[in-house]
Each structure stands twice: as C-alpha cells, then as structure tokens.
Amino acid sequence: MAAVIGNPVRHSLSPALHNAAFEQLGLDWVYVALEVAPGETQRAVDAMRVLGLAALSVTMPHKEAMALAVDELDPAAAALRSVNTVVVRPDGTVVGHSTDGAGFVASLGAQGVSVVGRSVCLLGAGGAARAIADAVARAGAERIWVVNRTRSSAEAAVALAGDVGEIGETTHIREADIVVNATSVGMGGSDLPSDPALFRAGQVVADIVYHPRTTAWLVAAAAAGATPVEGLGMLVHQAALQQQLWHGQLPDVRGMAAAAERELAARGQ
Ligand code: ATR
C-alpha cells in the first residue's frame, strides 16, 4: 500500500495517477489519500513504521516538516529542505526525496527538450519554482533568471540555482531559450503570468499550471511560434519518479496522464 498525506487532500489527483500506474505495471498495490492535520507529520512517519507502510507521497502542509522527520534526505530534498516522497528501506531507514524538479526536467525531456547549456527564465519563486531552479541547475542549464513579484523569495530560488542563478527582469523572457511559469497565475482562468508580446519563435515555453490543461499563456506562446509544454507533464513525471523510488519500476506516463485527465473530466474541470 502507498498513500499521500496532506491537508486538504481530498482533491488530490495522486490516487488516480498512482493507481493507474500500479495497474499498468501489474502490481498488487493500492494508493489512498490520508488527511493528516498540520503538526502531525512526525506521527505520520511513526504510523508508517507501525503499519509497515513503505511508500508515501507528501503534499502541503507537510513537505517542510517531513524534511525534519525523516532519517535521510536525497540531494534535492536536502537542498530544498522539502520532501514529497518517502521510502522506508527494508532496514527501517526512512528516506525523504523530492521528485518535483526532476519531474519537470523529465517532462521537458519527454518532448525532446534538454536544458543542458540552455538559458532558462523562471517566473515564480514558490515551492514548485525552487524545486525547478534546483533541478534545472543540476541538469546543466547555463543560466537561470528568476523573475518574481517578491524579491526575497526570488533570492532564495537564485541561491538554489548556484553559480548559474541570477535575479531576472521581464526582458529575459524574450532572451531565454526556455521560459517557465512556476507561479499559480493562470490556474482555473485566463490570467497570464507574463506579457505574451515577449514570446518569440523557437523558444520552449513550459507552464506548471495544468488546469486548464492548455493554459491561455501556452496558447499565446504557440501563436508566437514557441513550443508549448503543458503542466500535466510535470505532475505525471514527478509521480512516475516516485513509483520508481518505491518499487524500482518506471511506469509509462501516458496511462497516468490519461487517468489524470479522466479524473479532471469527471470533476467537470
Ligand atoms: P507553490 O508551492 O505551488 O509553488 P507558492 O509557494 O504559494 O506555491 O508560490 C506561488 C508563486 O506564485 C510565488 O512565486 C508567488 O509570488 P510571490 O512570491 O510574490 O508571492 C506567485 N504568484 C502567485 N500569485 C501571483 C500573482 N497574482 N502575480 C504574480 N505572482 C504570483
């Protein structure tokens, strides 16, 4: 059995994604959503031990507290001080991982886009943006400009990008090879996180927002001749990487994406 802990967690797409992956892989596992109150993260880890639960996803508000509750952290989780995946090894060691950033890089890779030697303009500096800054830098980007409404958060994201990180300006949207919206702007509506007049042909433009599936911002990017990358890709790839950590097999993300779409459609989204 595997589970996600969060609060609220009722609307999580994770059960649909992960149960589709277990079915596709022929694994006799089941994945459930467990609502865990803020402040109860450590007790959730204790419960994993008691229940013999070896696989967990972690969402808000437990990601930071989980980084303190586990025995070991992978490099991304250690850098971000945030955990979205927990694995209990056979010897009982509880290990925290962060697959969000690697999931984003994998979603680009699935569309034939490499970040190696490329310049990236990252809009936003929240949890998702920081995971992307860390992963894109590790994956070999040449430059990462972080553009964010609140400068102090932008500085934290720049620090995660190390030598290749810089505070950016909106002019970098035009200059960058790859532009990423890691803000929540555009979710459930048609607001744009940046002026679409700044897009240019030949760029890659990636959104982490997946509702609507193709955001108005991505529509504008495609109209300008850029290659759009939808946010559902990051969601399914970070989940696929969680599966690999739990049992060693990497599921085909297409089935997971289809399950997520069915779930969104069933909810009228
Ligand atoms: P997540 O964990 O999903 O990344 P978050 O940590 O709340 O969510 O971060 C949301 C990001 O969207 C932040 O970069 C936020 O900017 P601030 O740091 O200035 O708050 C950005 N964001 C949200 N609403 C925004 C808006 N209306 N305009 C510009 N940026 C916005």
PDB file of C-alpha atoms and ligand atoms in Angstrom:
ATOM      1  CA  MET A   1       0.000   0.000   0.000  1.00  0.00           C
ATOM      2  CA  ALA A   2       1.043   3.580  -0.654  1.00  0.00           C
ATOM      3  CA  ALA A   3      -0.574   6.844   0.400  1.00  0.00           C
ATOM      4  CA  VAL A   4      -0.427  10.610   0.139  1.00  0.00           C
ATOM      5  CA  ILE A   5      -0.617  12.723   3.277  1.00  0.00           C
ATOM      6  CA  GLY A   6      -1.825  16.301   3.049  1.00  0.00           C
ATOM      7  CA  ASN A   7      -4.405  18.764   4.277  1.00  0.00           C
ATOM      8  CA  PRO A   8      -6.605  19.294   2.382  1.00  0.00           C
ATOM      9  CA  VAL A   9      -6.014  16.211   0.247  1.00  0.00           C
ATOM     10  CA  ARG A  10      -9.491  15.240  -0.954  1.00  0.00           C
ATOM     11  CA  HIS A  11      -8.962  16.821  -4.395  1.00  0.00           C
ATOM     12  CA  SER A  12      -5.522  15.295  -4.980  1.00  0.00           C
ATOM     13  CA  LEU A  13      -5.039  13.670  -8.375  1.00  0.00           C
ATOM     14  CA  SER A  14      -2.366  11.401  -6.891  1.00  0.00           C
ATOM     15  CA  PRO A  15      -4.630   8.382  -6.192  1.00  0.00           C
ATOM     16  CA  ALA A  16      -5.814   8.372  -9.843  1.00  0.00           C
ATOM     17  CA  LEU A  17      -2.250   8.710 -11.147  1.00  0.00           C
ATOM     18  CA  HIS A  18      -0.657   6.120  -8.897  1.00  0.00           C
ATOM     19  CA  ASN A  19      -3.427   3.516  -9.044  1.00  0.00           C
ATOM     20  CA  ALA A  20      -3.265   3.718 -12.859  1.00  0.00           C
ATOM     21  CA  ALA A  21       0.493   3.105 -12.667  1.00  0.00           C
ATOM     22  CA  PHE A  22       0.130   0.117 -10.321  1.00  0.00           C
ATOM     23  CA  GLU A  23      -2.461  -1.389 -12.636  1.00  0.00           C
ATOM     24  CA  GLN A  24      -0.301  -0.812 -15.708  1.00  0.00           C
ATOM     25  CA  LEU A  25       2.706  -2.422 -14.015  1.00  0.00           C
ATOM     26  CA  GLY A  26       0.623  -5.353 -12.746  1.00  0.00           C
ATOM     27  CA  LEU A  27       1.500  -4.556  -9.135  1.00  0.00           C
ATOM     28  CA  ASP A  28      -0.902  -5.595  -6.394  1.00  0.00           C
ATOM     29  CA  TRP A  29      -0.673  -2.211  -4.636  1.00  0.00           C
ATOM     30  CA  VAL A  30      -3.308   0.331  -3.703  1.00  0.00           C
ATOM     31  CA  TYR A  31      -2.853   4.090  -3.149  1.00  0.00           C
ATOM     32  CA  VAL A  32      -5.057   6.150  -0.860  1.00  0.00           C
ATOM     33  CA  ALA A  33      -5.295   9.785   0.281  1.00  0.00           C
ATOM     34  CA  LEU A  34      -4.941  10.364   4.019  1.00  0.00           C
ATOM     35  CA  GLU A  35      -5.843  13.714   5.555  1.00  0.00           C
ATOM     36  CA  VAL A  36      -3.227  14.460   8.218  1.00  0.00           C
ATOM     37  CA  ALA A  37      -3.525  17.594  10.349  1.00  0.00           C
ATOM     38  CA  PRO A  38      -0.745  20.201  10.309  1.00  0.00           C
ATOM     39  CA  GLY A  39       1.806  19.441  13.037  1.00  0.00           C
ATOM     40  CA  GLU A  40       1.254  15.670  12.810  1.00  0.00           C
ATOM     41  CA  THR A  41       3.994  14.928  10.269  1.00  0.00           C
ATOM     42  CA  GLN A  42       6.302  13.119  12.687  1.00  0.00           C
ATOM     43  CA  ARG A  43       3.425  10.983  13.958  1.00  0.00           C
ATOM     44  CA  ALA A  44       2.592  10.094  10.353  1.00  0.00           C
ATOM     45  CA  VAL A  45       6.151   8.748   9.959  1.00  0.00           C
ATOM     46  CA  ASP A  46       5.760   6.814  13.214  1.00  0.00           C
ATOM     47  CA  ALA A  47       2.496   5.384  11.849  1.00  0.00           C
ATOM     48  CA  MET A  48       4.286   4.260   8.665  1.00  0.00           C
ATOM     49  CA  ARG A  49       6.640   2.213  10.815  1.00  0.00           C
ATOM     50  CA  VAL A  50       3.796   0.736  12.885  1.00  0.00           C
ATOM     51  CA  LEU A  51       1.697  -0.087   9.830  1.00  0.00           C
ATOM     52  CA  GLY A  52       4.589  -1.350   7.709  1.00  0.00           C
ATOM     53  CA  LEU A  53       3.834   1.323   5.088  1.00  0.00           C
ATOM     54  CA  ALA A  54       6.952   1.798   2.940  1.00  0.00           C
ATOM     55  CA  ALA A  55       5.780   4.295   0.312  1.00  0.00           C
ATOM     56  CA  LEU A  56       4.384   7.765   0.868  1.00  0.00           C
ATOM     57  CA  SER A  57       3.730  10.944  -1.108  1.00  0.00           C
ATOM     58  CA  VAL A  58       3.738  14.185   0.840  1.00  0.00           C
ATOM     59  CA  THR A  59       1.895  17.362  -0.002  1.00  0.00           C
ATOM     60  CA  MET A  60       1.040  20.655   1.709  1.00  0.00           C
ATOM     61  CA  PRO A  61       1.390  21.430   4.584  1.00  0.00           C
ATOM     62  CA  HIS A  62       3.798  18.584   5.392  1.00  0.00           C
ATOM     63  CA  LYS A  63       6.639  18.925   2.867  1.00  0.00           C
ATOM     64  CA  GLU A  64       8.973  21.031   5.032  1.00  0.00           C
ATOM     65  CA  ALA A  65       8.173  19.227   8.291  1.00  0.00           C
ATOM     66  CA  MET A  66       8.815  15.900   6.563  1.00  0.00           C
ATOM     67  CA  ALA A  67      12.359  17.029   5.740  1.00  0.00           C
ATOM     68  CA  LEU A  68      12.953  17.180   9.512  1.00  0.00           C
ATOM     69  CA  ALA A  69      11.082  13.952  10.322  1.00  0.00           C
ATOM     70  CA  VAL A  70      12.970  11.503   8.088  1.00  0.00           C
ATOM     71  CA  ASP A  71      16.335   9.841   8.791  1.00  0.00           C
ATOM     72  CA  GLU A  72      17.998  10.749   5.471  1.00  0.00           C
ATOM     73  CA  LEU A  73      17.431  13.131   2.568  1.00  0.00           C
ATOM     74  CA  ASP A  74      18.350  12.829  -1.108  1.00  0.00           C
ATOM     75  CA  PRO A  75      20.381  15.779  -2.503  1.00  0.00           C
ATOM     76  CA  ALA A  76      17.373  17.637  -3.956  1.00  0.00           C
ATOM     77  CA  ALA A  77      15.308  17.259  -0.770  1.00  0.00           C
ATOM     78  CA  ALA A  78      18.309  18.367   1.317  1.00  0.00           C
ATOM     79  CA  ALA A  79      18.832  21.473  -0.832  1.00  0.00           C
ATOM     80  CA  LEU A  80      15.131  22.379  -0.817  1.00  0.00           C
ATOM     81  CA  ARG A  81      14.510  21.303   2.803  1.00  0.00           C
ATOM     82  CA  SER A  82      11.319  19.825   1.409  1.00  0.00           C
ATOM     83  CA  VAL A  83      10.171  16.246   0.840  1.00  0.00           C
ATOM     84  CA  ASN A  84       7.431  14.996  -1.497  1.00  0.00           C
ATOM     85  CA  THR A  85       8.294  11.280  -1.384  1.00  0.00           C
ATOM     86  CA  VAL A  86       9.138   8.959   1.488  1.00  0.00           C
ATOM     87  CA  VAL A  87      10.637   5.498   1.180  1.00  0.00           C
ATOM     88  CA  VAL A  88      11.173   3.177   4.142  1.00  0.00           C
ATOM     89  CA  ARG A  89      14.097   0.884   3.392  1.00  0.00           C
ATOM     90  CA  PRO A  90      13.976  -2.773   4.476  1.00  0.00           C
ATOM     91  CA  ASP A  91      16.340  -1.918   7.368  1.00  0.00           C
ATOM     92  CA  GLY A  92      13.788   0.664   8.611  1.00  0.00           C
ATOM     93  CA  THR A  93      15.661   3.801   7.488  1.00  0.00           C
ATOM     94  CA  VAL A  94      13.163   6.476   6.433  1.00  0.00           C
ATOM     95  CA  VAL A  95      14.432   8.411   3.401  1.00  0.00           C
ATOM     96  CA  GLY A  96      12.958  11.655   2.049  1.00  0.00           C
ATOM     97  CA  HIS A  97      13.160  12.559  -1.632  1.00  0.00           C
ATOM     98  CA  SER A  98      11.961  15.447  -3.777  1.00  0.00           C
ATOM     99  CA  THR A  99      10.863  14.447  -7.289  1.00  0.00           C
ATOM    100  CA  ASP A 100       9.135  17.690  -8.343  1.00  0.00           C
ATOM    101  CA  GLY A 101      12.133  19.310 -10.021  1.00  0.00           C
ATOM    102  CA  ALA A 102      13.355  16.112 -11.648  1.00  0.00           C
ATOM    103  CA  GLY A 103       9.770  15.537 -12.807  1.00  0.00           C
ATOM    104  CA  PHE A 104       9.811  18.913 -14.513  1.00  0.00           C
ATOM    105  CA  VAL A 105      13.126  18.176 -16.260  1.00  0.00           C
ATOM    106  CA  ALA A 106      11.744  14.773 -17.316  1.00  0.00           C
ATOM    107  CA  SER A 107       8.603  16.398 -18.732  1.00  0.00           C
ATOM    108  CA  LEU A 108      10.797  18.602 -20.942  1.00  0.00           C
ATOM    109  CA  GLY A 109      12.871  15.567 -21.927  1.00  0.00           C
ATOM    110  CA  ALA A 110       9.703  13.707 -22.962  1.00  0.00           C
ATOM    111  CA  GLN A 111       9.175  16.469 -25.539  1.00  0.00           C
ATOM    112  CA  GLY A 112      12.752  16.232 -26.730  1.00  0.00           C
ATOM    113  CA  VAL A 113      13.851  19.354 -24.838  1.00  0.00           C
ATOM    114  CA  SER A 114      17.175  19.337 -22.981  1.00  0.00           C
ATOM    115  CA  VAL A 115      18.193  22.063 -20.532  1.00  0.00           C
ATOM    116  CA  VAL A 116      21.912  21.375 -20.966  1.00  0.00           C
ATOM    117  CA  GLY A 117      23.671  24.610 -21.953  1.00  0.00           C
ATOM    118  CA  ARG A 118      20.340  26.455 -22.298  1.00  0.00           C
ATOM    119  CA  SER A 119      19.162  29.670 -20.648  1.00  0.00           C
ATOM    120  CA  VAL A 120      16.002  29.496 -18.562  1.00  0.00           C
ATOM    121  CA  CYS A 121      13.718  32.303 -17.398  1.00  0.00           C
ATOM    122  CA  LEU A 122      11.769  31.083 -14.378  1.00  0.00           C
ATOM    123  CA  LEU A 123       8.655  33.014 -13.375  1.00  0.00           C
ATOM    124  CA  GLY A 124       7.863  32.496  -9.679  1.00  0.00           C
ATOM    125  CA  ALA A 125       9.832  31.538  -6.596  1.00  0.00           C
ATOM    126  CA  GLY A 126       7.468  29.408  -4.506  1.00  0.00           C
ATOM    127  CA  GLY A 127       7.942  25.744  -3.613  1.00  0.00           C
ATOM    128  CA  ALA A 128       7.489  24.487  -7.176  1.00  0.00           C
ATOM    129  CA  ALA A 129       9.768  27.180  -8.635  1.00  0.00           C
ATOM    130  CA  ARG A 130      12.525  26.422  -6.129  1.00  0.00           C
ATOM    131  CA  ALA A 131      12.357  22.711  -6.995  1.00  0.00           C
ATOM    132  CA  ILE A 132      12.645  23.624 -10.688  1.00  0.00           C
ATOM    133  CA  ALA A 133      15.560  26.044 -10.093  1.00  0.00           C
ATOM    134  CA  ASP A 134      17.459  23.339  -8.210  1.00  0.00           C
ATOM    135  CA  ALA A 135      16.766  20.589 -10.763  1.00  0.00           C
ATOM    136  CA  VAL A 136      17.377  22.688 -13.871  1.00  0.00           C
ATOM    137  CA  ALA A 137      20.724  23.828 -12.436  1.00  0.00           C
ATOM    138  CA  ARG A 138      21.688  20.211 -11.569  1.00  0.00           C
ATOM    139  CA  ALA A 139      20.667  19.138 -15.075  1.00  0.00           C
ATOM    140  CA  GLY A 140      23.171  21.557 -16.641  1.00  0.00           C
ATOM    141  CA  ALA A 141      21.384  24.783 -17.590  1.00  0.00           C
ATOM    142  CA  GLU A 142      23.805  27.572 -18.497  1.00  0.00           C
ATOM    143  CA  ARG A 143      21.796  30.419 -16.920  1.00  0.00           C
ATOM    144  CA  ILE A 144      18.650  30.657 -14.789  1.00  0.00           C
ATOM    145  CA  TRP A 145      16.950  34.038 -14.406  1.00  0.00           C
ATOM    146  CA  VAL A 146      14.356  34.105 -11.636  1.00  0.00           C
ATOM    147  CA  VAL A 147      11.595  36.690 -12.032  1.00  0.00           C
ATOM    148  CA  ASN A 148       9.231  37.028  -9.085  1.00  0.00           C
ATOM    149  CA  ARG A 149       6.854  39.568  -7.578  1.00  0.00           C
ATOM    150  CA  THR A 150       8.518  39.242  -4.158  1.00  0.00           C
ATOM    151  CA  ARG A 151      12.265  39.799  -4.348  1.00  0.00           C
ATOM    152  CA  SER A 152      13.268  37.974  -1.136  1.00  0.00           C
ATOM    153  CA  SER A 153      11.746  34.719  -2.443  1.00  0.00           C
ATOM    154  CA  ALA A 154      13.451  35.240  -5.792  1.00  0.00           C
ATOM    155  CA  GLU A 155      16.801  35.474  -3.994  1.00  0.00           C
ATOM    156  CA  ALA A 156      16.179  32.134  -2.264  1.00  0.00           C
ATOM    157  CA  ALA A 157      15.434  30.494  -5.627  1.00  0.00           C
ATOM    158  CA  VAL A 158      18.533  32.078  -7.191  1.00  0.00           C
ATOM    159  CA  ALA A 159      20.656  30.670  -4.363  1.00  0.00           C
ATOM    160  CA  LEU A 160      19.367  27.176  -5.141  1.00  0.00           C
ATOM    161  CA  ALA A 161      20.484  27.570  -8.753  1.00  0.00           C
ATOM    162  CA  GLY A 162      24.051  28.209  -7.545  1.00  0.00           C
ATOM    163  CA  ASP A 163      26.532  29.752  -9.989  1.00  0.00           C
ATOM    164  CA  VAL A 164      24.049  29.824 -12.875  1.00  0.00           C
ATOM    165  CA  GLY A 165      21.310  31.651 -10.922  1.00  0.00           C
ATOM    166  CA  GLU A 166      20.538  35.373 -11.260  1.00  0.00           C
ATOM    167  CA  ILE A 167      17.658  37.698 -10.440  1.00  0.00           C
ATOM    168  CA  GLY A 168      15.967  38.338 -13.774  1.00  0.00           C
ATOM    169  CA  GLU A 169      13.858  41.037 -15.394  1.00  0.00           C
ATOM    170  CA  THR A 170      10.888  40.570 -17.708  1.00  0.00           C
ATOM    171  CA  THR A 171      13.236  41.323 -20.648  1.00  0.00           C
ATOM    172  CA  HIS A 172      14.812  37.910 -20.004  1.00  0.00           C
ATOM    173  CA  ILE A 173      11.546  36.298 -21.091  1.00  0.00           C
ATOM    174  CA  ARG A 174      12.439  37.211 -24.674  1.00  0.00           C
ATOM    175  CA  GLU A 175      16.107  36.320 -24.301  1.00  0.00           C
ATOM    176  CA  ALA A 176      15.719  32.878 -22.681  1.00  0.00           C
ATOM    177  CA  ASP A 177      15.755  29.584 -24.582  1.00  0.00           C
ATOM    178  CA  ILE A 178      13.219  28.155 -22.125  1.00  0.00           C
ATOM    179  CA  VAL A 179      10.569  30.163 -20.239  1.00  0.00           C
ATOM    180  CA  VAL A 180       8.776  28.534 -17.301  1.00  0.00           C
ATOM    181  CA  ASN A 181       5.683  29.706 -15.468  1.00  0.00           C
ATOM    182  CA  ALA A 182       6.034  28.373 -11.927  1.00  0.00           C
ATOM    183  CA  THR A 183       3.558  30.864 -10.434  1.00  0.00           C
ATOM    184  CA  SER A 184      -0.052  29.931  -9.784  1.00  0.00           C
ATOM    185  CA  VAL A 185      -1.235  32.601 -12.257  1.00  0.00           C
ATOM    186  CA  GLY A 186      -3.496  31.093 -14.923  1.00  0.00           C
ATOM    187  CA  MET A 187      -4.922  28.371 -12.677  1.00  0.00           C
ATOM    188  CA  GLY A 188      -8.584  27.896 -13.421  1.00  0.00           C
ATOM    189  CA  GLY A 189      -8.777  31.068 -15.509  1.00  0.00           C
ATOM    190  CA  SER A 190      -7.290  33.118 -18.298  1.00  0.00           C
ATOM    191  CA  ASP A 191      -4.886  35.414 -16.395  1.00  0.00           C
ATOM    192  CA  LEU A 192      -1.402  35.496 -17.936  1.00  0.00           C
ATOM    193  CA  PRO A 193       1.775  35.360 -15.829  1.00  0.00           C
ATOM    194  CA  SER A 194       3.653  37.492 -18.388  1.00  0.00           C
ATOM    195  CA  ASP A 195       3.085  39.734 -21.401  1.00  0.00           C
ATOM    196  CA  PRO A 196       2.639  37.387 -24.406  1.00  0.00           C
ATOM    197  CA  ALA A 197       4.255  40.004 -26.670  1.00  0.00           C
ATOM    198  CA  LEU A 198       7.597  38.933 -25.150  1.00  0.00           C
ATOM    199  CA  PHE A 199       7.441  35.398 -26.585  1.00  0.00           C
ATOM    200  CA  ARG A 200       9.455  34.632 -29.702  1.00  0.00           C
ATOM    201  CA  ALA A 201       9.578  31.817 -32.233  1.00  0.00           C
ATOM    202  CA  GLY A 202      11.938  28.973 -31.381  1.00  0.00           C
ATOM    203  CA  GLN A 203      11.560  29.244 -27.616  1.00  0.00           C
ATOM    204  CA  VAL A 204      10.277  26.497 -25.363  1.00  0.00           C
ATOM    205  CA  VAL A 205       7.531  27.737 -23.035  1.00  0.00           C
ATOM    206  CA  ALA A 206       6.545  25.478 -20.130  1.00  0.00           C
ATOM    207  CA  ASP A 207       3.688  26.010 -17.681  1.00  0.00           C
ATOM    208  CA  ILE A 208       3.327  24.159 -14.394  1.00  0.00           C
ATOM    209  CA  VAL A 209      -0.371  25.058 -14.278  1.00  0.00           C
ATOM    210  CA  TYR A 210      -2.402  22.104 -15.672  1.00  0.00           C
ATOM    211  CA  HIS A 211      -5.946  23.329 -15.130  1.00  0.00           C
ATOM    212  CA  PRO A 212      -6.874  24.258 -17.783  1.00  0.00           C
ATOM    213  CA  ARG A 213      -4.709  21.642 -19.460  1.00  0.00           C
ATOM    214  CA  THR A 214      -3.542  24.117 -22.126  1.00  0.00           C
ATOM    215  CA  THR A 215      -3.386  27.486 -20.401  1.00  0.00           C
ATOM    216  CA  ALA A 216      -4.080  30.784 -22.160  1.00  0.00           C
ATOM    217  CA  TRP A 217      -0.372  31.575 -21.690  1.00  0.00           C
ATOM    218  CA  LEU A 218       0.640  28.413 -23.603  1.00  0.00           C
ATOM    219  CA  VAL A 219      -1.868  29.211 -26.348  1.00  0.00           C
ATOM    220  CA  ALA A 220      -0.215  32.642 -26.702  1.00  0.00           C
ATOM    221  CA  ALA A 221       3.250  31.038 -26.732  1.00  0.00           C
ATOM    222  CA  ALA A 222       2.267  28.623 -29.508  1.00  0.00           C
ATOM    223  CA  ALA A 223       0.759  31.509 -31.501  1.00  0.00           C
ATOM    224  CA  ALA A 224       4.150  33.253 -31.283  1.00  0.00           C
ATOM    225  CA  GLY A 225       5.896  30.189 -32.718  1.00  0.00           C
ATOM    226  CA  ALA A 226       7.196  28.834 -29.399  1.00  0.00           C
ATOM    227  CA  THR A 227       6.959  25.165 -28.373  1.00  0.00           C
ATOM    228  CA  PRO A 228       4.459  24.801 -25.509  1.00  0.00           C
ATOM    229  CA  VAL A 229       4.973  22.255 -22.691  1.00  0.00           C
ATOM    230  CA  GLU A 230       1.896  21.550 -20.573  1.00  0.00           C
ATOM    231  CA  GLY A 231       1.954  21.367 -16.786  1.00  0.00           C
ATOM    232  CA  LEU A 232       0.341  17.937 -16.639  1.00  0.00           C
ATOM    233  CA  GLY A 233       3.727  16.558 -17.743  1.00  0.00           C
ATOM    234  CA  MET A 234       5.480  17.666 -14.550  1.00  0.00           C
ATOM    235  CA  LEU A 235       2.655  16.229 -12.452  1.00  0.00           C
ATOM    236  CA  VAL A 236       2.796  12.791 -14.054  1.00  0.00           C
ATOM    237  CA  HIS A 237       6.592  12.612 -14.310  1.00  0.00           C
ATOM    238  CA  GLN A 238       7.142  13.513 -10.641  1.00  0.00           C
ATOM    239  CA  ALA A 239       4.654  10.755  -9.776  1.00  0.00           C
ATOM    240  CA  ALA A 240       6.370   8.261 -12.109  1.00  0.00           C
ATOM    241  CA  LEU A 241       9.688   9.023 -10.382  1.00  0.00           C
ATOM    242  CA  GLN A 242       8.003   8.356  -7.023  1.00  0.00           C
ATOM    243  CA  GLN A 243       6.902   4.945  -8.302  1.00  0.00           C
ATOM    244  CA  GLN A 244      10.477   4.177  -9.362  1.00  0.00           C
ATOM    245  CA  LEU A 245      11.741   5.060  -5.868  1.00  0.00           C
ATOM    246  CA  TRP A 246       9.145   2.815  -4.231  1.00  0.00           C
ATOM    247  CA  HIS A 247       9.483  -0.379  -6.256  1.00  0.00           C
ATOM    248  CA  GLY A 248      12.161   0.178  -8.893  1.00  0.00           C
ATOM    249  CA  GLN A 249       9.953   0.272 -11.979  1.00  0.00           C
ATOM    250  CA  LEU A 250       9.290   3.380 -14.058  1.00  0.00           C
ATOM    251  CA  PRO A 251       5.693   3.346 -15.341  1.00  0.00           C
ATOM    252  CA  ASP A 252       4.618   4.625 -18.761  1.00  0.00           C
ATOM    253  CA  VAL A 253       3.438   8.159 -18.072  1.00  0.00           C
ATOM    254  CA  ARG A 254       0.827   8.115 -20.852  1.00  0.00           C
ATOM    255  CA  GLY A 255      -1.522   5.906 -18.848  1.00  0.00           C
ATOM    256  CA  MET A 256      -1.029   8.126 -15.810  1.00  0.00           C
ATOM    257  CA  ALA A 257      -1.770  11.287 -17.826  1.00  0.00           C
ATOM    258  CA  ALA A 258      -4.922   9.684 -19.239  1.00  0.00           C
ATOM    259  CA  ALA A 259      -6.055   8.751 -15.718  1.00  0.00           C
ATOM    260  CA  ALA A 260      -5.461  12.329 -14.527  1.00  0.00           C
ATOM    261  CA  GLU A 261      -7.455  13.687 -17.469  1.00  0.00           C
ATOM    262  CA  ARG A 262     -10.338  11.282 -16.797  1.00  0.00           C
ATOM    263  CA  GLU A 263     -10.359  12.360 -13.163  1.00  0.00           C
ATOM    264  CA  LEU A 264     -10.362  16.067 -14.076  1.00  0.00           C
ATOM    265  CA  ALA A 265     -13.146  15.489 -16.613  1.00  0.00           C
ATOM    266  CA  ALA A 266     -15.205  13.583 -14.033  1.00  0.00           C
ATOM    267  CA  ARG A 267     -14.946  16.616 -11.793  1.00  0.00           C
ATOM    268  CA  GLY A 268     -16.072  18.868 -14.630  1.00  0.00           C
ATOM    269  CA  GLN A 269     -12.660  20.596 -14.800  1.00  0.00           C
TER     270      GLN A 269
HETATM  271  P1  ATR B   1       3.793  26.543  -4.977  1.00  0.00           P
HETATM  272  O1  ATR B   1       4.199  25.785  -3.754  1.00  0.00           O
HETATM  273  O2  ATR B   1       2.737  25.848  -5.792  1.00  0.00           O
HETATM  274  O3  ATR B   1       4.951  26.963  -5.801  1.00  0.00           O
HETATM  275  P2  ATR B   1       3.600  29.062  -3.631  1.00  0.00           P
HETATM  276  O4  ATR B   1       4.751  28.656  -2.804  1.00  0.00           O
HETATM  277  O5  ATR B   1       2.406  29.656  -2.961  1.00  0.00           O
HETATM  278  O6  ATR B   1       3.039  27.843  -4.464  1.00  0.00           O
HETATM  279  O7  ATR B   1       4.158  30.062  -4.762  1.00  0.00           O
HETATM  280  C1  ATR B   1       3.327  30.723  -5.629  1.00  0.00           C
HETATM  281  C2  ATR B   1       4.162  31.560  -6.600  1.00  0.00           C
HETATM  282  O8  ATR B   1       3.259  32.251  -7.466  1.00  0.00           O
HETATM  283  C3  ATR B   1       5.021  32.638  -5.944  1.00  0.00           C
HETATM  284  O9  ATR B   1       6.163  32.866  -6.720  1.00  0.00           O
HETATM  285  C4  ATR B   1       4.088  33.855  -6.000  1.00  0.00           C
HETATM  286  O10 ATR B   1       4.764  35.091  -5.970  1.00  0.00           O
HETATM  287  P3  ATR B   1       5.185  35.773  -4.544  1.00  0.00           P
HETATM  288  O11 ATR B   1       6.437  35.096  -4.097  1.00  0.00           O
HETATM  289  O12 ATR B   1       5.407  37.199  -4.892  1.00  0.00           O
HETATM  290  O13 ATR B   1       4.018  35.552  -3.628  1.00  0.00           O
HETATM  291  C5  ATR B   1       3.483  33.663  -7.356  1.00  0.00           C
HETATM  292  N1  ATR B   1       2.207  34.345  -7.514  1.00  0.00           N
HETATM  293  C6  ATR B   1       1.001  33.964  -7.020  1.00  0.00           C
HETATM  294  N2  ATR B   1       0.046  34.840  -7.391  1.00  0.00           N
HETATM  295  C7  ATR B   1       0.660  35.794  -8.146  1.00  0.00           C
HETATM  296  C8  ATR B   1       0.216  36.957  -8.844  1.00  0.00           C
HETATM  297  N3  ATR B   1      -1.074  37.316  -8.844  1.00  0.00           N
HETATM  298  N4  ATR B   1       1.129  37.679  -9.523  1.00  0.00           N
HETATM  299  C9  ATR B   1       2.428  37.325  -9.536  1.00  0.00           C
HETATM  300  N5  ATR B   1       2.918  36.232  -8.896  1.00  0.00           N
HETATM  301  C10 ATR B   1       2.048  35.474  -8.217  1.00  0.00           C
END
